[in-house]
PDB file of C-alpha atoms in Angstrom:
ATOM      1  CA  MET A   1      69.480 145.558   3.580  1.00  0.00           C
ATOM      2  CA  SER A   2      69.546 141.792   2.886  1.00  0.00           C
ATOM      3  CA  GLN A   3      72.954 142.054   1.895  1.00  0.00           C
ATOM      4  CA  ASN A   4      73.995 143.644   4.962  1.00  0.00           C
ATOM      5  CA  ARG A   5      72.301 141.596   7.123  1.00  0.00           C
ATOM      6  CA  ALA A   6      73.494 138.350   5.603  1.00  0.00           C
ATOM      7  CA  ALA A   7      77.349 139.820   5.690  1.00  0.00           C
ATOM      8  CA  LEU A   8      76.717 140.678   9.589  1.00  0.00           C
ATOM      9  CA  ALA A   9      75.371 137.250   9.820  1.00  0.00           C
ATOM     10  CA  VAL A  10      78.398 135.845   8.836  1.00  0.00           C
ATOM     11  CA  ALA A  11      80.684 137.773  10.962  1.00  0.00           C
ATOM     12  CA  ALA A  12      78.722 136.679  13.992  1.00  0.00           C
ATOM     13  CA  SER A  13      80.031 133.326  13.502  1.00  0.00           C
ATOM     14  CA  LEU A  14      83.573 134.593  13.361  1.00  0.00           C
ATOM     15  CA  PRO A  15      85.552 133.464  16.583  1.00  0.00           C
ATOM     16  CA  VAL A  16      85.705 136.090  19.449  1.00  0.00           C
ATOM     17  CA  ARG A  17      89.044 136.726  20.561  1.00  0.00           C
ATOM     18  CA  THR A  18      89.573 136.850  24.047  1.00  0.00           C
ATOM     19  CA  ASN A  19      90.690 140.419  25.205  1.00  0.00           C
ATOM     20  CA  SER A  20      93.950 139.857  27.281  1.00  0.00           C
ATOM     21  CA  PRO A  21      94.217 141.621  30.721  1.00  0.00           C
ATOM     22  CA  LEU A  22      97.279 143.311  29.539  1.00  0.00           C
ATOM     23  CA  ILE A  23      95.877 145.493  26.516  1.00  0.00           C
ATOM     24  CA  PRO A  24      98.077 147.921  25.079  1.00  0.00           C
ATOM     25  CA  GLN A  25      97.949 151.598  26.297  1.00  0.00           C
ATOM     26  CA  GLN A  26      96.887 152.721  22.547  1.00  0.00           C
ATOM     27  CA  ALA A  27      94.562 150.324  21.825  1.00  0.00           C
ATOM     28  CA  THR A  28      91.402 151.571  20.147  1.00  0.00           C
ATOM     29  CA  HIS A  29      88.328 151.083  22.640  1.00  0.00           C
ATOM     30  CA  VAL A  30      85.179 151.046  20.576  1.00  0.00           C
ATOM     31  CA  ILE A  31      81.774 152.221  21.629  1.00  0.00           C
ATOM     32  CA  LEU A  32      78.960 151.097  19.490  1.00  0.00           C
ATOM     33  CA  SER A  33      75.477 152.526  18.763  1.00  0.00           C
ATOM     34  CA  VAL A  34      73.408 150.562  16.666  1.00  0.00           C
ATOM     35  CA  ARG A  35      69.830 150.180  16.915  1.00  0.00           C
ATOM     36  CA  ASP A  36      69.260 147.081  14.849  1.00  0.00           C
ATOM     37  CA  ASP A  37      69.760 144.127  17.038  1.00  0.00           C
ATOM     38  CA  LEU A  38      71.401 141.752  14.625  1.00  0.00           C
ATOM     39  CA  GLN A  39      73.540 144.457  12.899  1.00  0.00           C
ATOM     40  CA  ARG A  40      74.892 145.134  16.535  1.00  0.00           C
ATOM     41  CA  TYR A  41      75.301 141.716  17.152  1.00  0.00           C
ATOM     42  CA  GLY A  42      77.243 140.917  13.886  1.00  0.00           C
ATOM     43  CA  LEU A  43      79.572 144.122  14.423  1.00  0.00           C
ATOM     44  CA  GLU A  44      80.670 143.392  17.834  1.00  0.00           C
ATOM     45  CA  ARG A  45      81.548 139.650  16.473  1.00  0.00           C
ATOM     46  CA  MET A  46      83.415 142.043  14.172  1.00  0.00           C
ATOM     47  CA  LEU A  47      85.142 144.090  16.304  1.00  0.00           C
ATOM     48  CA  GLY A  48      86.016 141.166  18.202  1.00  0.00           C
ATOM     49  CA  ALA A  49      87.993 139.604  15.347  1.00  0.00           C
ATOM     50  CA  VAL A  50      90.246 143.323  15.033  1.00  0.00           C
ATOM     51  CA  ASP A  51      93.475 143.193  16.879  1.00  0.00           C
ATOM     52  CA  ALA A  52      93.850 146.753  17.768  1.00  0.00           C
ATOM     53  CA  VAL A  53      90.520 146.855  19.500  1.00  0.00           C
ATOM     54  CA  GLY A  54      90.916 146.749  23.020  1.00  0.00           C
ATOM     55  CA  SER A  55      87.451 146.624  24.182  1.00  0.00           C
ATOM     56  CA  CYS A  56      84.215 146.936  22.745  1.00  0.00           C
ATOM     57  CA  ARG A  57      80.609 148.082  24.491  1.00  0.00           C
ATOM     58  CA  ALA A  58      77.464 148.132  22.779  1.00  0.00           C
ATOM     59  CA  PHE A  59      74.069 150.021  22.961  1.00  0.00           C
ATOM     60  CA  PRO A  60      71.040 150.412  20.955  1.00  0.00           C
ATOM     61  CA  GLU A  61      70.600 154.281  21.876  1.00  0.00           C
ATOM     62  CA  LEU A  62      73.034 156.782  20.966  1.00  0.00           C
ATOM     63  CA  SER A  63      72.309 158.560  24.280  1.00  0.00           C
ATOM     64  CA  ALA A  64      73.681 155.979  26.615  1.00  0.00           C
ATOM     65  CA  ALA A  65      76.595 155.703  23.785  1.00  0.00           C
ATOM     66  CA  VAL A  66      77.742 159.202  24.084  1.00  0.00           C
ATOM     67  CA  ASP A  67      77.537 158.281  28.038  1.00  0.00           C
ATOM     68  CA  ALA A  68      79.824 155.591  27.946  1.00  0.00           C
ATOM     69  CA  VAL A  69      82.520 157.855  26.219  1.00  0.00           C
ATOM     70  CA  GLY A  70      85.562 158.182  29.042  1.00  0.00           C
ATOM     71  CA  ASP A  71      88.445 159.062  27.021  1.00  0.00           C
ATOM     72  CA  PRO A  72      88.350 161.151  23.607  1.00  0.00           C
ATOM     73  CA  ALA A  73      92.059 159.991  23.093  1.00  0.00           C
ATOM     74  CA  THR A  74      91.321 156.262  22.865  1.00  0.00           C
ATOM     75  CA  ASP A  75      87.837 156.016  22.490  1.00  0.00           C
ATOM     76  CA  VAL A  76      86.119 155.340  19.151  1.00  0.00           C
ATOM     77  CA  LEU A  77      82.044 155.882  18.711  1.00  0.00           C
ATOM     78  CA  LEU A  78      80.840 153.764  16.189  1.00  0.00           C
ATOM     79  CA  ILE A  79      77.399 154.795  14.802  1.00  0.00           C
ATOM     80  CA  VAL A  80      75.090 153.020  12.191  1.00  0.00           C
ATOM     81  CA  PRO A  81      73.138 156.629  12.275  1.00  0.00           C
ATOM     82  CA  GLU A  82      69.075 157.207  11.988  1.00  0.00           C
ATOM     83  CA  PRO A  83      68.483 160.208   9.975  1.00  0.00           C
ATOM     84  CA  ALA A  84      67.779 162.324  13.071  1.00  0.00           C
ATOM     85  CA  ASP A  85      71.046 161.349  14.660  1.00  0.00           C
ATOM     86  CA  LEU A  86      72.181 163.816  12.008  1.00  0.00           C
ATOM     87  CA  ASP A  87      70.090 166.714  12.664  1.00  0.00           C
ATOM     88  CA  GLY A  88      72.155 170.294  13.580  1.00  0.00           C
ATOM     89  CA  ASP A  89      71.332 169.917  17.190  1.00  0.00           C
ATOM     90  CA  SER A  90      71.835 166.266  17.535  1.00  0.00           C
ATOM     91  CA  VAL A  91      74.322 164.745  20.641  1.00  0.00           C
ATOM     92  CA  LEU A  92      76.189 163.049  17.730  1.00  0.00           C
ATOM     93  CA  HIS A  93      77.427 166.994  16.137  1.00  0.00           C
ATOM     94  CA  ARG A  94      78.280 167.795  19.911  1.00  0.00           C
ATOM     95  CA  VAL A  95      80.388 164.899  20.514  1.00  0.00           C
ATOM     96  CA  ALA A  96      82.391 165.254  17.127  1.00  0.00           C
ATOM     97  CA  ALA A  97      82.674 168.869  17.967  1.00  0.00           C
ATOM     98  CA  TYR A  98      84.315 168.035  20.770  1.00  0.00           C
ATOM     99  CA  GLY A  99      87.209 166.130  19.547  1.00  0.00           C
ATOM    100  CA  VAL A 100      85.634 162.368  20.207  1.00  0.00           C
ATOM    101  CA  ARG A 101      86.434 160.452  17.149  1.00  0.00           C
ATOM    102  CA  VAL A 102      83.460 159.440  15.279  1.00  0.00           C
ATOM    103  CA  LEU A 103      82.729 156.669  12.643  1.00  0.00           C
ATOM    104  CA  LEU A 104      79.634 156.723  10.765  1.00  0.00           C
ATOM    105  CA  LEU A 105      78.378 153.380   9.217  1.00  0.00           C
ATOM    106  CA  LEU A 106      76.540 154.026   6.006  1.00  0.00           C
ATOM    107  CA  PRO A 107      74.686 151.292   4.051  1.00  0.00           C
ATOM    108  CA  ASP A 108      76.112 152.751   0.302  1.00  0.00           C
ATOM    109  CA  SER A 109      76.883 155.856  -1.208  1.00  0.00           C
ATOM    110  CA  ARG A 110      73.414 156.464  -2.289  1.00  0.00           C
ATOM    111  CA  SER A 111      71.502 155.990   0.986  1.00  0.00           C
ATOM    112  CA  PHE A 112      71.830 159.020   2.844  1.00  0.00           C
ATOM    113  CA  ASP A 113      71.980 163.158   2.453  1.00  0.00           C
ATOM    114  CA  LEU A 114      75.806 163.490   1.744  1.00  0.00           C
ATOM    115  CA  ASP A 115      75.259 167.463   3.249  1.00  0.00           C
ATOM    116  CA  ARG A 116      74.193 166.214   6.859  1.00  0.00           C
ATOM    117  CA  VAL A 117      76.511 162.952   7.059  1.00  0.00           C
ATOM    118  CA  ALA A 118      79.262 165.789   6.184  1.00  0.00           C
ATOM    119  CA  SER A 119      77.871 168.232   8.970  1.00  0.00           C
ATOM    120  CA  VAL A 120      79.515 165.771  11.591  1.00  0.00           C
ATOM    121  CA  ALA A 121      82.992 167.233  12.139  1.00  0.00           C
ATOM    122  CA  GLY A 122      85.885 164.544  11.362  1.00  0.00           C
ATOM    123  CA  ALA A 123      83.830 162.119  11.354  1.00  0.00           C
ATOM    124  CA  SER A 124      85.572 159.076   9.069  1.00  0.00           C
ATOM    125  CA  LEU A 125      83.048 157.065   6.875  1.00  0.00           C
ATOM    126  CA  LEU A 126      82.684 153.428   6.157  1.00  0.00           C
ATOM    127  CA  PHE A 127      80.284 151.522   4.115  1.00  0.00           C
ATOM    128  CA  SER A 128      78.482 148.246   5.596  1.00  0.00           C
ATOM    129  CA  ASP A 129      78.030 146.920   2.402  1.00  0.00           C
ATOM    130  CA  GLY A 130      80.389 144.145   1.681  1.00  0.00           C
ATOM    131  CA  LEU A 131      82.207 144.830   5.312  1.00  0.00           C
ATOM    132  CA  ASP A 132      84.526 142.767   6.990  1.00  0.00           C
ATOM    133  CA  ALA A 133      86.972 142.720   9.854  1.00  0.00           C
ATOM    134  CA  ALA A 134      90.353 143.889   7.584  1.00  0.00           C
ATOM    135  CA  ALA A 135      88.744 146.595   6.457  1.00  0.00           C
ATOM    136  CA  LEU A 136      87.021 147.631   9.807  1.00  0.00           C
ATOM    137  CA  GLY A 137      90.618 147.532  11.547  1.00  0.00           C
ATOM    138  CA  ASP A 138      91.962 149.611   8.240  1.00  0.00           C
ATOM    139  CA  VAL A 139      90.006 152.292   9.045  1.00  0.00           C
ATOM    140  CA  LEU A 140      90.064 151.909  13.186  1.00  0.00           C
ATOM    141  CA  GLY A 141      93.852 152.087  12.780  1.00  0.00           C
ATOM    142  CA  ALA A 142      93.773 155.169  10.615  1.00  0.00           C
ATOM    143  CA  MET A 143      91.754 157.096  13.384  1.00  0.00           C
ATOM    144  CA  ARG A 144      93.774 156.058  15.922  1.00  0.00           C
ATOM    145  CA  ALA A 145      97.032 157.702  13.883  1.00  0.00           C
ATOM    146  CA  GLY A 146      94.333 160.684  13.654  1.00  0.00           C
ATOM    147  CA  GLU A 147      93.099 160.675  10.196  1.00  0.00           C
ATOM    148  CA  ALA A 148      89.827 160.648   9.344  1.00  0.00           C
ATOM    149  CA  ARG A 149      88.875 157.921   6.356  1.00  0.00           C
ATOM    150  CA  ILE A 150      85.885 158.332   3.680  1.00  0.00           C
ATOM    151  CA  PRO A 151      85.649 155.999   1.100  1.00  0.00           C
ATOM    152  CA  ALA A 152      86.971 156.837  -2.353  1.00  0.00           C
ATOM    153  CA  ALA A 153      83.773 157.251  -3.993  1.00  0.00           C
ATOM    154  CA  LEU A 154      82.477 160.222  -1.516  1.00  0.00           C
ATOM    155  CA  THR A 155      86.392 162.023  -1.814  1.00  0.00           C
ATOM    156  CA  ARG A 156      84.759 164.163  -4.810  1.00  0.00           C
ATOM    157  CA  PRO A 157      81.494 165.147  -3.466  1.00  0.00           C
ATOM    158  CA  LEU A 158      82.872 165.846  -0.270  1.00  0.00           C
ATOM    159  CA  LEU A 159      85.255 168.378  -2.014  1.00  0.00           C
ATOM    160  CA  GLU A 160      82.570 170.128  -3.793  1.00  0.00           C
ATOM    161  CA  LEU A 161      80.840 170.248  -0.630  1.00  0.00           C
ATOM    162  CA  ALA A 162      83.859 171.643   0.949  1.00  0.00           C
ATOM    163  CA  GLY A 163      84.452 174.372  -1.796  1.00  0.00           C
ATOM    164  CA  ARG A 164      81.373 176.407  -0.766  1.00  0.00           C
ATOM    165  CA  GLY A 165      82.671 177.417   2.417  1.00  0.00           C
ATOM    166  CA  ALA A 166      83.504 177.200   5.987  1.00  0.00           C
ATOM    167  CA  ARG A 167      81.155 176.740   8.269  1.00  0.00           C
ATOM    168  CA  GLU A 168      81.336 179.585  10.992  1.00  0.00           C
ATOM    169  CA  VAL A 169      83.460 178.827  14.146  1.00  0.00           C
ATOM    170  CA  PRO A 170      81.192 179.286  17.304  1.00  0.00           C
ATOM    171  CA  ALA A 171      82.369 181.344  20.287  1.00  0.00           C
ATOM    172  CA  ALA A 172      83.669 180.776  23.306  1.00  0.00           C
ATOM    173  CA  PRO A 173      81.313 179.840  25.951  1.00  0.00           C
ATOM    174  CA  ARG A 174      81.128 182.859  28.211  1.00  0.00           C
ATOM    175  CA  LEU A 175      81.490 181.402  32.161  1.00  0.00           C
ATOM    176  CA  THR A 176      81.310 183.462  35.342  1.00  0.00           C
ATOM    177  CA  PRO A 177      84.319 183.257  37.484  1.00  0.00           C
ATOM    178  CA  ARG A 178      82.368 180.911  39.702  1.00  0.00           C
ATOM    179  CA  GLU A 179      81.339 178.560  36.815  1.00  0.00           C
ATOM    180  CA  ARG A 180      85.143 178.460  35.750  1.00  0.00           C
ATOM    181  CA  GLU A 181      85.785 177.144  39.274  1.00  0.00           C
ATOM    182  CA  ALA A 182      83.233 174.519  39.272  1.00  0.00           C
ATOM    183  CA  LEU A 183      84.694 173.551  35.542  1.00  0.00           C
ATOM    184  CA  THR A 184      88.193 173.360  37.123  1.00  0.00           C
ATOM    185  CA  LEU A 185      86.666 170.861  39.708  1.00  0.00           C
ATOM    186  CA  VAL A 186      84.801 168.841  36.764  1.00  0.00           C
ATOM    187  CA  VAL A 187      88.256 168.297  35.359  1.00  0.00           C
ATOM    188  CA  ASP A 188      89.668 166.873  38.707  1.00  0.00           C
ATOM    189  CA  GLY A 189      86.763 164.245  38.535  1.00  0.00           C
ATOM    190  CA  LEU A 190      84.672 165.907  41.660  1.00  0.00           C
ATOM    191  CA  SER A 191      81.269 164.747  42.479  1.00  0.00           C
ATOM    192  CA  ASN A 192      78.608 167.176  42.903  1.00  0.00           C
ATOM    193  CA  LYS A 193      78.866 166.419  46.426  1.00  0.00           C
ATOM    194  CA  GLN A 194      82.564 166.926  46.792  1.00  0.00           C
ATOM    195  CA  ILE A 195      82.297 170.295  44.642  1.00  0.00           C
ATOM    196  CA  GLY A 196      79.599 171.831  46.737  1.00  0.00           C
ATOM    197  CA  ARG A 197      82.086 171.047  49.461  1.00  0.00           C
ATOM    198  CA  ARG A 198      84.698 172.826  47.995  1.00  0.00           C
ATOM    199  CA  LEU A 199      82.405 176.018  46.706  1.00  0.00           C
ATOM    200  CA  ARG A 200      80.691 176.031  50.258  1.00  0.00           C
ATOM    201  CA  ILE A 201      77.357 175.588  48.650  1.00  0.00           C
ATOM    202  CA  SER A 202      74.866 172.967  49.129  1.00  0.00           C
ATOM    203  CA  GLU A 203      75.205 169.436  46.980  1.00  0.00           C
ATOM    204  CA  HIS A 204      71.528 170.689  44.827  1.00  0.00           C
ATOM    205  CA  GLY A 205      73.394 173.846  44.143  1.00  0.00           C
ATOM    206  CA  ALA A 206      76.711 172.155  42.807  1.00  0.00           C
ATOM    207  CA  LYS A 207      74.215 169.954  40.741  1.00  0.00           C
ATOM    208  CA  ARG A 208      72.288 173.056  39.346  1.00  0.00           C
ATOM    209  CA  LEU A 209      76.130 174.994  38.869  1.00  0.00           C
ATOM    210  CA  VAL A 210      77.686 171.842  36.500  1.00  0.00           C
ATOM    211  CA  ALA A 211      74.277 171.848  34.457  1.00  0.00           C
ATOM    212  CA  ASN A 212      74.882 175.528  33.788  1.00  0.00           C
ATOM    213  CA  ILE A 213      78.425 174.710  32.418  1.00  0.00           C
ATOM    214  CA  LEU A 214      77.007 171.674  30.469  1.00  0.00           C
ATOM    215  CA  ALA A 215      74.385 174.001  28.791  1.00  0.00           C
ATOM    216  CA  LYS A 216      76.610 176.886  28.276  1.00  0.00           C
ATOM    217  CA  LEU A 217      79.445 174.679  26.810  1.00  0.00           C
ATOM    218  CA  ASN A 218      76.746 172.978  24.859  1.00  0.00           C
ATOM    219  CA  CYS A 219      78.051 168.958  26.371  1.00  0.00           C
ATOM    220  CA  PRO A 220      75.909 166.063  26.683  1.00  0.00           C
ATOM    221  CA  ASN A 221      77.986 164.974  29.806  1.00  0.00           C
ATOM    222  CA  ARG A 222      80.779 165.761  32.113  1.00  0.00           C
ATOM    223  CA  THR A 223      83.542 163.808  30.538  1.00  0.00           C
ATOM    224  CA  LEU A 224      83.432 165.847  26.750  1.00  0.00           C
ATOM    225  CA  ALA A 225      82.997 168.756  29.284  1.00  0.00           C
ATOM    226  CA  ALA A 226      86.016 168.223  31.057  1.00  0.00           C
ATOM    227  CA  ALA A 227      87.990 167.679  27.439  1.00  0.00           C
ATOM    228  CA  ARG A 228      86.598 171.085  25.756  1.00  0.00           C
ATOM    229  CA  ALA A 229      87.540 172.838  29.329  1.00  0.00           C
ATOM    230  CA  LEU A 230      91.220 171.305  28.973  1.00  0.00           C
ATOM    231  CA  ARG A 231      91.666 171.922  25.184  1.00  0.00           C
ATOM    232  CA  GLU A 232      90.564 175.635  25.193  1.00  0.00           C
ATOM    233  CA  GLY A 233      91.567 176.653  28.402  1.00  0.00           C
ATOM    234  CA  LEU A 234      88.227 176.910  29.933  1.00  0.00           C
ATOM    235  CA  CYS A 235      89.131 176.328  33.245  1.00  0.00           C
ATOM    236  CA  GLY A 236      89.855 178.537  36.363  1.00  0.00           C
ATOM    237  CA  PRO A 237      91.799 178.947  39.641  1.00  0.00           C
ATOM    238  CA  ALA A 238      90.482 175.892  41.357  1.00  0.00           C
ATOM    239  CA  PRO A 239      89.424 176.754  45.285  1.00  0.00           C
ATOM    240  CA  GLN A 240      91.123 175.631  48.025  1.00  0.00           C
ATOM    241  CA  ALA A 241      89.873 172.025  49.691  1.00  0.00           C
ATOM    242  CA  ALA A 242      88.342 172.540  53.230  1.00  0.00           C
ATOM    243  CA  ALA A 243      90.605 170.965  55.982  1.00  0.00           C
ATOM    244  CA  HIS A 244      87.549 168.604  56.872  1.00  0.00           C
ATOM    245  CA  ALA A 245      86.417 167.552  53.444  1.00  0.00           C
ATOM    246  CA  PRO A 246      89.287 165.661  51.502  1.00  0.00           C
ATOM    247  CA  ALA A 247      88.644 165.294  47.992  1.00  0.00           C
ATOM    248  CA  SER A 248      88.789 162.070  46.534  1.00  0.00           C
ATOM    249  CA  PRO A 249      89.207 161.135  42.473  1.00  0.00           C
ATOM    250  CA  TYR A 250      86.926 158.069  42.567  1.00  0.00           C
ATOM    251  CA  GLY A 251      83.832 159.601  44.069  1.00  0.00           C
ATOM    252  CA  THR A 252      82.808 161.110  40.427  1.00  0.00           C
ATOM    253  CA  GLY A 253      78.863 160.642  40.502  1.00  0.00           C
ATOM    254  CA  TRP A 254      78.691 160.999  36.490  1.00  0.00           C
TER     255      TRP A 254
END
């Protein structure tokens, strides 16, 4: 751990690249979740030296980082996982299952439970020991192209794990027609208040309806629920807007 801290301290001395206001459309936007302050600061500085990174937002808590995910198509969630983050019912497993690209930064090949790490669907893996901006940029570039990267030292053990059998695919959620209507409005970016107007129910009723939808989809936030709904075709026909209550896509209330 002392070597990792030293490497990150060196990274902290790197000049920070000033992001141009004209960020490329396919730039990678990194959301960083690291509880250790020094490690988080060092990774921020290192990411600032990677040309392909359009922006970086850092959080000490994973839940806050997940809430910051805005577009699974361009965002990468870079995590230094704590043991609890790898539990089967953790938010990390849910965001990975819904298409968010996850990069797990591990200390070395011996300091973690490979079974638990491998259970994070589609995650790329990287060792922090000896990490530099070039290696980090290479992995982020591969992830942007749709690849999952793992260190060569883990290839054989992961293949052996895969040979034990595939995990059961979860069943599609069972939504009521009303919930499908509300989910369509969530996908359209409407707030609870706007959903209530469309469905002719109270804002509190709309909030409860959306909460039920998130629970059934096993999604931690509305963004990931919308992403899953679009990917799996879960939306129903949207109700007609009332003439006196036009909806605005900007009042999301997320």
